[in-house]
Amino acid sequence: MYKLIDDILTVTGDKEDFYFDPENLILFSSAKDSEKNKIVQDYKKNVKRNPFKQKKYNLDTYPRAYIELHLTDECNLKCKYCYLQENCPKSMKAMSEETIEKAFNFTVQNFPNAKSIHISLFGGEPLLFWKKFDFLLNKAEEIFKEKKFYISMPTNGTIYNKKIHAFLKKSNVSFCMSIDGNEKIQDFLRPTLQDSSSYKTLDKNLPKFQALNNSLLARATITPHNLNLTDLFAFFQKKGFKKISFALCSSAEFQIEEEKLLKEWEKLAQFYLNHIIKDEKIIEITSFFMFFRNLHFGTKKSTYCNHGRNMFAVSIDEKLYSCHRFVGDDKRQIGDLDNGFNKESTYLGNLLNFDIEKSVKCKKCFAKYLCAGGCAHEQVSLPSMLSCKVIKHILYLSILIYSELLTNHPKAFKKLEALLVKKA
């Protein structure tokens, strides 16, 4: 387990203890073995440390911008935990071509110095919007002609046709697949509107999606019904996914007991360590890899994500929100396309002025430079402090995996390091 001693995190390993300095993001080892100490000393010497500097930006000075389009309320599934049902019950509306064009022009006008634009498509199910994809892509090419732009989206994997194939291929869309597990789990948590199997259709389409994206990510929403993370990992590995993301369910109806959740992460960490050591190809678990990168490159974060800063969501009715997860939540509205960002908004002001160094809640947390306050939606949707406890636990496990590989499995560590450097 782990404990704090004089602000230094102590992680108990199988053969030695490791110490993590959260201010400098550096690992130490208690090993008396001179060779192991040399390995750790070389790591501290060679890893590039990035001194922390809180970046200050105005809305119009960001070098990149992230726009999230809530394209449609429509969905062909009725997931039992769907967060959209709370903020914007399905109206079967879809975003108009006029709104898409306005949103793109708004982005250029408000982020004139952004050299790259990252467009994320959300719903509902974004692929139900496929008939307007050509318009969306043509407008992006026209309006962002002097910039680089990238398109990404999640999909439930149940919709596929020739037009969708052409769009995904032509636009080089980065997409991930929402899938919660095997057929029994998937069909219980994510049934179709007719209460039939969504898994069979998804499974049929999976090879087609994988042919377009050879590093396809599976995104699983974790509930009490699919809490065995190790089984989920093994299932996704068998299905050929190259990346896996586990997200906590925010629905009050599907809350997980804290102790069970933390134990499942511990089991997964041990399983994952063995996977990295034994298997030729490493499958990325995003929660671990986020911290591996921080540990390896010494990178400190000033904010968990850029929501409300250079990232904003646009709803079907042209309102602006700090994040797609808050669409429909009036408390998190930060303006609209006609009147721009509401710079008088206290909520927006708090986002723009957030400083991890001044956060009272995070001041003494060993994860503050790696978590930087955590996901804003999880902070308000999950039980008190659960998000913080999970993040700290995953960081501890990440340190344990990374340290074990660094000191005891040099070949496996080199394999991990090559992947981290490649994606840096």
Tab-separated table of C-alpha atoms in Angstrom:
chain	number	residue	atom	x	y	z
A	1	MET	CA	0.000	0.000	0.000
A	2	TYR	CA	1.088	3.612	0.252
A	3	LYS	CA	1.471	6.342	2.863
A	4	LEU	CA	2.780	9.889	3.091
A	5	ILE	CA	5.909	10.592	5.135
A	6	ASP	CA	6.978	14.244	5.212
A	7	ASP	CA	5.099	14.868	1.954
A	8	ILE	CA	6.927	11.977	0.259
A	9	LEU	CA	4.734	9.155	-1.018
A	10	THR	CA	5.958	5.738	0.109
A	11	VAL	CA	4.879	2.842	-2.085
A	12	THR	CA	5.442	-0.675	-0.762
A	13	GLY	CA	6.639	-3.066	-3.457
A	14	ASP	CA	7.252	-6.810	-3.383
A	15	LYS	CA	11.026	-6.519	-2.926
A	16	GLU	CA	11.634	-2.897	-1.956
A	17	ASP	CA	9.911	0.367	-1.200
A	18	PHE	CA	9.710	3.236	-3.630
A	19	TYR	CA	9.506	6.889	-2.730
A	20	PHE	CA	7.799	9.456	-4.901
A	21	ASP	CA	8.550	13.146	-4.598
A	22	PRO	CA	5.309	14.828	-5.765
A	23	GLU	CA	6.901	18.271	-6.074
A	24	ASN	CA	9.578	17.133	-8.532
A	25	LEU	CA	7.874	13.974	-9.876
A	26	ILE	CA	10.938	11.841	-9.140
A	27	LEU	CA	11.117	8.236	-7.941
A	28	PHE	CA	13.576	6.857	-5.366
A	29	SER	CA	14.239	3.272	-4.371
A	30	SER	CA	15.013	1.776	-0.952
A	31	ALA	CA	16.902	-1.111	-2.562
A	32	LYS	CA	20.388	-1.761	-1.214
A	33	ASP	CA	21.338	-3.528	-4.423
A	34	SER	CA	23.822	-1.170	-6.106
A	35	GLU	CA	22.707	-2.136	-9.609
A	36	LYS	CA	19.078	-1.286	-8.866
A	37	ASN	CA	20.081	2.008	-7.294
A	38	LYS	CA	22.137	2.778	-10.399
A	39	ILE	CA	19.075	2.134	-12.556
A	40	VAL	CA	16.985	4.556	-10.488
A	41	GLN	CA	19.787	7.143	-10.400
A	42	ASP	CA	20.153	6.923	-14.191
A	43	TYR	CA	16.395	7.379	-14.517
A	44	LYS	CA	16.516	10.535	-12.358
A	45	LYS	CA	19.498	11.850	-14.307
A	46	ASN	CA	18.301	11.149	-17.825
A	47	VAL	CA	14.575	11.821	-17.652
A	48	LYS	CA	13.813	15.317	-18.828
A	49	ARG	CA	12.242	17.312	-16.027
A	50	ASN	CA	9.771	20.013	-16.968
A	51	PRO	CA	9.610	22.740	-14.304
A	52	PHE	CA	6.045	23.686	-13.486
A	53	LYS	CA	4.787	26.975	-14.769
A	54	GLN	CA	1.121	27.888	-14.518
A	55	LYS	CA	0.152	28.971	-18.026
A	56	LYS	CA	-1.985	32.074	-18.266
A	57	TYR	CA	-4.114	32.530	-21.354
A	58	ASN	CA	-6.901	34.783	-22.453
A	59	LEU	CA	-9.675	33.243	-24.523
A	60	ASP	CA	-8.131	34.609	-27.729
A	61	THR	CA	-4.496	33.606	-27.164
A	62	TYR	CA	-4.636	29.813	-27.005
A	63	PRO	CA	-2.466	28.011	-29.597
A	64	ARG	CA	-5.142	25.361	-30.165
A	65	ALA	CA	-8.908	25.166	-29.714
A	66	TYR	CA	-11.237	22.265	-28.919
A	67	ILE	CA	-14.856	22.435	-30.038
A	68	GLU	CA	-17.392	19.770	-29.079
A	69	LEU	CA	-20.545	19.580	-31.174
A	70	HIS	CA	-23.632	17.982	-29.643
A	71	LEU	CA	-24.919	16.887	-33.052
A	72	THR	CA	-28.056	15.033	-32.089
A	73	ASP	CA	-30.219	13.997	-29.164
A	74	GLU	CA	-31.185	10.882	-31.082
A	75	CYS	CA	-29.788	7.473	-30.142
A	76	ASN	CA	-30.648	3.935	-31.183
A	77	LEU	CA	-29.743	2.526	-27.752
A	78	LYS	CA	-31.210	3.174	-24.310
A	79	CYS	CA	-28.259	2.714	-21.978
A	80	LYS	CA	-29.463	2.290	-18.435
A	81	TYR	CA	-27.049	4.922	-17.054
A	82	CYS	CA	-27.233	7.545	-19.840
A	83	TYR	CA	-26.314	10.968	-18.392
A	84	LEU	CA	-28.098	12.845	-21.182
A	85	GLN	CA	-31.486	11.813	-19.824
A	86	GLU	CA	-30.886	14.079	-16.820
A	87	ASN	CA	-29.805	17.278	-18.599
A	88	CYS	CA	-31.424	17.042	-22.032
A	89	PRO	CA	-34.098	14.368	-22.420
A	90	LYS	CA	-34.219	13.006	-25.951
A	91	SER	CA	-36.069	15.430	-28.223
A	92	MET	CA	-34.903	13.716	-31.446
A	93	LYS	CA	-33.541	17.078	-32.586
A	94	ALA	CA	-30.388	17.381	-34.641
A	95	MET	CA	-27.935	20.242	-35.174
A	96	SER	CA	-28.671	22.303	-38.279
A	97	GLU	CA	-26.134	23.005	-41.015
A	98	GLU	CA	-26.433	26.699	-40.133
A	99	THR	CA	-25.417	26.005	-36.526
A	100	ILE	CA	-22.429	23.911	-37.616
A	101	GLU	CA	-21.204	26.748	-39.841
A	102	LYS	CA	-21.790	29.324	-37.091
A	103	ALA	CA	-19.914	27.189	-34.567
A	104	PHE	CA	-16.879	26.857	-36.871
A	105	ASN	CA	-16.838	30.600	-37.623
A	106	PHE	CA	-17.248	31.340	-33.914
A	107	THR	CA	-14.172	29.214	-33.177
A	108	VAL	CA	-12.017	31.125	-35.681
A	109	GLN	CA	-13.244	34.489	-34.402
A	110	ASN	CA	-12.688	33.697	-30.737
A	111	PHE	CA	-9.438	31.746	-31.061
A	112	PRO	CA	-7.602	33.635	-33.832
A	113	ASN	CA	-4.182	32.402	-32.717
A	114	ALA	CA	-5.159	28.733	-32.633
A	115	LYS	CA	-3.065	26.919	-35.210
A	116	SER	CA	-4.983	23.662	-34.770
A	117	ILE	CA	-8.686	22.983	-34.223
A	118	HIS	CA	-9.855	19.756	-32.603
A	119	ILE	CA	-13.478	18.947	-33.426
A	120	SER	CA	-15.248	16.328	-31.300
A	121	LEU	CA	-18.635	14.987	-32.370
A	122	PHE	CA	-21.099	13.852	-29.711
A	123	GLY	CA	-24.729	12.852	-29.299
A	124	GLY	CA	-26.857	10.823	-28.782
A	125	GLU	CA	-25.142	8.589	-31.296
A	126	PRO	CA	-23.053	10.755	-33.670
A	127	LEU	CA	-23.241	8.267	-36.551
A	128	LEU	CA	-27.009	8.796	-36.758
A	129	PHE	CA	-25.993	12.214	-38.102
A	130	TRP	CA	-24.173	10.648	-41.067
A	131	LYS	CA	-26.257	12.341	-43.776
A	132	LYS	CA	-24.719	15.715	-42.840
A	133	PHE	CA	-21.130	14.519	-42.482
A	134	ASP	CA	-20.162	15.670	-45.987
A	135	PHE	CA	-21.411	19.173	-45.192
A	136	LEU	CA	-19.556	19.186	-41.867
A	137	LEU	CA	-16.285	18.087	-43.460
A	138	ASN	CA	-16.565	20.526	-46.375
A	139	LYS	CA	-17.263	23.432	-44.001
A	140	ALA	CA	-14.340	22.465	-41.782
A	141	GLU	CA	-12.028	22.405	-44.812
A	142	GLU	CA	-13.364	25.784	-45.952
A	143	ILE	CA	-13.367	27.647	-42.624
A	144	PHE	CA	-10.221	26.096	-41.150
A	145	LYS	CA	-8.285	26.174	-44.444
A	146	GLU	CA	-5.383	28.070	-42.865
A	147	LYS	CA	-5.263	25.787	-39.827
A	148	LYS	CA	-4.901	22.115	-39.101
A	149	PHE	CA	-8.064	20.438	-37.930
A	150	TYR	CA	-8.768	17.028	-36.457
A	151	ILE	CA	-12.077	15.218	-35.973
A	152	SER	CA	-12.857	12.649	-33.282
A	153	MET	CA	-15.970	10.929	-31.994
A	154	PRO	CA	-17.256	8.077	-29.858
A	155	THR	CA	-19.653	5.558	-31.379
A	156	ASN	CA	-21.717	2.670	-30.051
A	157	GLY	CA	-20.606	0.630	-33.073
A	158	THR	CA	-24.086	-0.426	-34.198
A	159	ILE	CA	-24.382	1.800	-37.277
A	160	TYR	CA	-22.310	1.329	-40.412
A	161	ASN	CA	-22.847	1.925	-44.118
A	162	LYS	CA	-20.887	2.940	-47.219
A	163	LYS	CA	-21.366	6.685	-46.601
A	164	ILE	CA	-20.096	6.373	-43.039
A	165	HIS	CA	-17.129	4.322	-44.247
A	166	ALA	CA	-16.264	6.963	-46.852
A	167	PHE	CA	-16.485	9.812	-44.318
A	168	LEU	CA	-14.389	8.056	-41.685
A	169	LYS	CA	-11.745	7.165	-44.260
A	170	LYS	CA	-11.644	10.517	-46.058
A	171	SER	CA	-11.592	12.676	-42.940
A	172	ASN	CA	-9.243	10.356	-41.040
A	173	VAL	CA	-11.559	10.581	-38.030
A	174	SER	CA	-10.188	9.356	-34.721
A	175	PHE	CA	-12.941	7.349	-33.082
A	176	CYS	CA	-13.435	5.127	-30.069
A	177	MET	CA	-16.083	2.509	-29.346
A	178	SER	CA	-18.386	2.503	-26.327
A	179	ILE	CA	-18.705	-1.088	-25.181
A	180	ASP	CA	-19.232	-2.350	-21.646
A	181	GLY	CA	-18.186	-5.993	-21.943
A	182	ASN	CA	-19.307	-9.336	-23.306
A	183	GLU	CA	-22.697	-10.028	-24.855
A	184	LYS	CA	-24.509	-10.557	-21.553
A	185	ILE	CA	-23.134	-7.390	-19.956
A	186	GLN	CA	-23.480	-5.255	-23.088
A	187	ASP	CA	-27.082	-6.245	-23.766
A	188	PHE	CA	-28.071	-5.642	-20.141
A	189	LEU	CA	-26.484	-2.197	-19.806
A	190	ARG	CA	-26.811	-1.014	-23.417
A	191	PRO	CA	-29.924	-2.546	-25.038
A	192	THR	CA	-31.491	-1.215	-28.238
A	193	LEU	CA	-34.658	0.880	-28.158
A	194	GLN	CA	-36.543	-2.339	-28.898
A	195	ASP	CA	-34.830	-4.160	-25.992
A	196	SER	CA	-32.951	-6.382	-28.405
A	197	SER	CA	-29.229	-7.176	-28.562
A	198	SER	CA	-26.865	-4.335	-29.385
A	199	TYR	CA	-23.868	-6.644	-28.984
A	200	LYS	CA	-24.558	-8.783	-32.045
A	201	THR	CA	-24.649	-5.761	-34.351
A	202	LEU	CA	-21.601	-4.185	-32.727
A	203	ASP	CA	-19.647	-7.428	-32.972
A	204	LYS	CA	-20.519	-7.743	-36.658
A	205	ASN	CA	-19.342	-4.180	-37.357
A	206	LEU	CA	-16.213	-4.313	-35.176
A	207	PRO	CA	-13.818	-5.640	-37.885
A	208	LYS	CA	-14.958	-2.849	-40.230
A	209	PHE	CA	-14.187	-0.181	-37.640
A	210	GLN	CA	-10.875	-1.823	-36.776
A	211	ALA	CA	-9.874	-1.843	-40.445
A	212	LEU	CA	-10.151	1.964	-40.380
A	213	ASN	CA	-8.474	2.400	-37.000
A	214	ASN	CA	-5.755	-0.096	-36.113
A	215	SER	CA	-5.426	1.318	-32.597
A	216	LEU	CA	-9.125	1.319	-31.739
A	217	LEU	CA	-9.980	2.234	-28.147
A	218	ALA	CA	-12.710	0.503	-26.152
A	219	ARG	CA	-14.420	2.790	-23.666
A	220	ALA	CA	-16.255	0.974	-20.885
A	221	THR	CA	-18.514	2.654	-18.357
A	222	ILE	CA	-17.962	0.875	-15.052
A	223	THR	CA	-20.986	-0.117	-12.970
A	224	PRO	CA	-21.601	-2.805	-10.334
A	225	HIS	CA	-22.589	-5.092	-13.243
A	226	ASN	CA	-19.187	-5.058	-14.981
A	227	LEU	CA	-16.847	-4.321	-12.104
A	228	ASN	CA	-14.396	-7.148	-12.801
A	229	LEU	CA	-11.823	-4.975	-14.588
A	230	THR	CA	-9.424	-7.865	-15.169
A	231	ASP	CA	-12.094	-9.852	-17.016
A	232	LEU	CA	-12.962	-6.760	-19.046
A	233	PHE	CA	-9.315	-6.269	-20.000
A	234	ALA	CA	-9.001	-9.906	-21.104
A	235	PHE	CA	-12.220	-9.630	-23.123
A	236	PHE	CA	-11.139	-6.423	-24.905
A	237	GLN	CA	-7.708	-7.913	-25.590
A	238	LYS	CA	-9.340	-10.958	-27.200
A	239	LYS	CA	-11.497	-8.681	-29.340
A	240	GLY	CA	-8.436	-6.927	-30.711
A	241	PHE	CA	-8.720	-3.513	-29.049
A	242	LYS	CA	-5.367	-1.733	-28.674
A	243	LYS	CA	-6.432	0.782	-26.047
A	244	ILE	CA	-8.878	0.604	-23.144
A	245	SER	CA	-10.517	3.354	-21.130
A	246	PHE	CA	-12.458	2.683	-17.933
A	247	ALA	CA	-14.841	5.467	-16.887
A	248	LEU	CA	-16.835	5.582	-13.666
A	249	CYS	CA	-20.592	5.630	-14.085
A	250	SER	CA	-22.058	8.923	-12.865
A	251	SER	CA	-25.624	7.672	-12.444
A	252	ALA	CA	-26.741	7.493	-8.812
A	253	GLU	CA	-28.565	4.264	-9.638
A	254	PHE	CA	-25.287	2.503	-10.484
A	255	GLN	CA	-22.908	3.694	-7.781
A	256	ILE	CA	-20.085	1.319	-6.809
A	257	GLU	CA	-18.859	0.611	-3.303
A	258	GLU	CA	-15.553	2.398	-2.847
A	259	GLU	CA	-13.709	-0.550	-1.279
A	260	LYS	CA	-14.749	-2.943	-4.057
A	261	LEU	CA	-13.750	-0.453	-6.727
A	262	LEU	CA	-10.268	0.133	-5.306
A	263	LYS	CA	-9.677	-3.621	-4.938
A	264	GLU	CA	-10.644	-4.203	-8.561
A	265	TRP	CA	-8.085	-1.608	-9.642
A	266	GLU	CA	-5.453	-3.418	-7.545
A	267	LYS	CA	-6.260	-6.747	-9.223
A	268	LEU	CA	-6.104	-5.099	-12.639
A	269	ALA	CA	-2.734	-3.481	-11.842
A	270	GLN	CA	-1.152	-6.844	-11.022
A	271	PHE	CA	-2.664	-8.431	-14.120
A	272	TYR	CA	-1.506	-5.490	-16.231
A	273	LEU	CA	2.038	-5.672	-14.879
A	274	ASN	CA	2.229	-9.309	-15.977
A	275	HIS	CA	0.771	-8.354	-19.352
A	276	ILE	CA	3.507	-5.762	-19.950
A	277	ILE	CA	6.206	-8.229	-18.886
A	278	LYS	CA	4.984	-11.248	-20.864
A	279	ASP	CA	3.086	-10.029	-23.932
A	280	GLU	CA	4.857	-8.737	-27.023
A	281	LYS	CA	2.415	-5.885	-27.681
A	282	ILE	CA	1.296	-3.589	-24.869
A	283	ILE	CA	-2.373	-2.657	-24.751
A	284	GLU	CA	-2.775	0.824	-23.343
A	285	ILE	CA	-4.983	1.342	-20.310
A	286	THR	CA	-5.458	5.087	-20.514
A	287	SER	CA	-5.654	5.686	-16.746
A	288	PHE	CA	-2.256	4.065	-16.184
A	289	PHE	CA	-0.632	5.511	-19.296
A	290	MET	CA	-1.585	9.047	-18.339
A	291	PHE	CA	0.497	8.682	-15.176
A	292	PHE	CA	3.265	6.672	-16.863
A	293	ARG	CA	3.845	9.664	-19.154
A	294	ASN	CA	3.936	12.088	-16.238
A	295	LEU	CA	6.385	9.885	-14.355
A	296	HIS	CA	8.608	9.281	-17.352
A	297	PHE	CA	8.815	12.826	-18.669
A	298	GLY	CA	8.314	14.687	-15.396
A	299	THR	CA	5.394	16.608	-16.836
A	300	LYS	CA	3.269	18.625	-14.445
A	301	LYS	CA	-0.310	19.567	-15.259
A	302	SER	CA	-1.903	22.913	-14.485
A	303	THR	CA	-5.442	21.768	-15.272
A	304	TYR	CA	-7.061	18.341	-15.749
A	305	CYS	CA	-8.487	19.375	-19.102
A	306	ASN	CA	-9.147	22.685	-20.830
A	307	HIS	CA	-12.914	22.809	-20.387
A	308	GLY	CA	-14.177	26.370	-20.395
A	309	ARG	CA	-10.773	27.646	-21.445
A	310	ASN	CA	-9.911	26.684	-25.005
A	311	MET	CA	-12.444	23.861	-25.001
A	312	PHE	CA	-16.186	24.407	-25.250
A	313	ALA	CA	-19.305	22.529	-26.264
A	314	VAL	CA	-22.076	23.726	-28.565
A	315	SER	CA	-25.620	22.453	-28.115
A	316	ILE	CA	-28.273	21.977	-30.788
A	317	ASP	CA	-29.892	25.265	-29.690
A	318	GLU	CA	-26.546	27.109	-29.990
A	319	LYS	CA	-25.777	27.448	-26.298
A	320	LEU	CA	-22.179	27.177	-25.115
A	321	TYR	CA	-21.079	24.930	-22.254
A	322	SER	CA	-17.731	24.215	-20.663
A	323	CYS	CA	-17.855	20.537	-21.677
A	324	HIS	CA	-20.120	18.137	-23.601
A	325	ARG	CA	-20.959	16.411	-20.320
A	326	PHE	CA	-22.617	19.627	-19.119
A	327	VAL	CA	-24.787	20.255	-22.194
A	328	GLY	CA	-28.259	21.121	-20.913
A	329	ASP	CA	-27.001	22.109	-17.443
A	330	ASP	CA	-27.829	25.811	-17.174
A	331	LYS	CA	-25.388	26.264	-14.278
A	332	ARG	CA	-22.525	25.407	-16.630
A	333	GLN	CA	-23.682	27.456	-19.596
A	334	ILE	CA	-20.955	29.935	-20.558
A	335	GLY	CA	-22.622	31.821	-23.419
A	336	ASP	CA	-24.168	31.275	-26.843
A	337	LEU	CA	-23.101	31.538	-30.473
A	338	ASP	CA	-24.847	34.878	-31.072
A	339	ASN	CA	-23.564	36.739	-28.011
A	340	GLY	CA	-20.285	34.923	-27.457
A	341	PHE	CA	-18.722	33.845	-24.190
A	342	ASN	CA	-20.340	35.392	-21.133
A	343	LYS	CA	-17.271	37.021	-19.619
A	344	GLU	CA	-19.380	38.210	-16.673
A	345	SER	CA	-20.054	34.600	-15.713
A	346	THR	CA	-18.589	33.712	-12.331
A	347	TYR	CA	-18.419	30.067	-13.395
A	348	LEU	CA	-16.407	30.874	-16.540
A	349	GLY	CA	-14.185	33.218	-14.546
A	350	ASN	CA	-13.409	30.456	-12.070
A	351	LEU	CA	-12.419	28.131	-14.917
A	352	LEU	CA	-10.148	30.687	-16.560
A	353	ASN	CA	-8.478	31.647	-13.289
A	354	PHE	CA	-8.098	28.167	-11.810
A	355	ASP	CA	-4.615	27.732	-10.348
A	356	ILE	CA	-3.658	24.353	-8.918
A	357	GLU	CA	-1.145	26.106	-6.665
A	358	LYS	CA	-3.956	28.049	-4.994
A	359	SER	CA	-6.462	25.222	-4.729
A	360	VAL	CA	-7.250	24.681	-1.051
A	361	LYS	CA	-8.686	21.216	-1.726
A	362	CYS	CA	-5.588	20.079	-3.618
A	363	LYS	CA	-2.890	21.894	-1.643
A	364	LYS	CA	-1.528	18.889	0.276
A	365	CYS	CA	-2.429	16.178	-2.233
A	366	PHE	CA	0.474	14.145	-3.605
A	367	ALA	CA	-1.329	13.860	-6.951
A	368	LYS	CA	-2.012	17.562	-7.496
A	369	TYR	CA	0.486	18.077	-10.348
A	370	LEU	CA	-0.652	14.913	-12.106
A	371	CYS	CA	-4.395	15.221	-11.561
A	372	ALA	CA	-4.683	19.034	-11.447
A	373	GLY	CA	-8.108	19.047	-9.861
A	374	GLY	CA	-9.648	16.089	-11.676
A	375	CYS	CA	-12.575	15.806	-14.070
A	376	ALA	CA	-15.076	18.584	-13.350
A	377	HIS	CA	-18.047	16.398	-14.239
A	378	GLU	CA	-16.903	13.573	-11.957
A	379	GLN	CA	-16.401	16.069	-9.143
A	380	VAL	CA	-20.082	17.018	-9.206
A	381	SER	CA	-21.633	13.706	-10.313
A	382	LEU	CA	-19.850	11.136	-8.131
A	383	PRO	CA	-20.180	10.690	-4.353
A	384	SER	CA	-18.097	13.073	-2.276
A	385	MET	CA	-14.332	12.642	-2.814
A	386	LEU	CA	-14.725	9.285	-4.638
A	387	SER	CA	-13.163	10.683	-7.802
A	388	CYS	CA	-10.179	11.973	-5.790
A	389	LYS	CA	-9.702	8.658	-4.000
A	390	VAL	CA	-9.815	6.678	-7.238
A	391	ILE	CA	-7.336	8.979	-8.991
A	392	LYS	CA	-4.892	8.791	-6.075
A	393	HIS	CA	-5.234	5.015	-5.963
A	394	ILE	CA	-4.573	4.696	-9.692
A	395	LEU	CA	-1.517	6.960	-9.374
A	396	TYR	CA	-0.176	4.772	-6.565
A	397	LEU	CA	-0.702	1.662	-8.704
A	398	SER	CA	0.910	3.376	-11.705
A	399	ILE	CA	3.988	4.156	-9.617
A	400	LEU	CA	4.077	0.548	-8.427
A	401	ILE	CA	3.912	-0.831	-11.995
A	402	TYR	CA	6.391	1.690	-13.388
A	403	SER	CA	8.866	1.180	-10.519
A	404	GLU	CA	8.676	-2.605	-10.724
A	405	LEU	CA	9.372	-2.511	-14.450
A	406	LEU	CA	12.166	0.043	-14.051
A	407	THR	CA	14.101	-1.883	-11.400
A	408	ASN	CA	13.299	-5.554	-12.000
A	409	HIS	CA	12.238	-5.994	-15.637
A	410	PRO	CA	14.537	-3.936	-17.898
A	411	LYS	CA	13.380	-5.543	-21.171
A	412	ALA	CA	9.725	-4.870	-20.373
A	413	PHE	CA	10.585	-1.328	-19.248
A	414	LYS	CA	12.338	-0.649	-22.561
A	415	LYS	CA	9.217	-1.853	-24.344
A	416	LEU	CA	7.067	0.532	-22.287
A	417	GLU	CA	9.549	3.371	-22.710
A	418	ALA	CA	9.561	2.966	-26.498
A	419	LEU	CA	5.781	3.304	-26.552
A	420	LEU	CA	5.850	6.386	-24.294
A	421	VAL	CA	8.503	8.098	-26.414
A	422	LYS	CA	6.666	7.250	-29.626
A	423	LYS	CA	3.496	8.915	-28.371
A	424	ALA	CA	5.207	11.868	-26.663
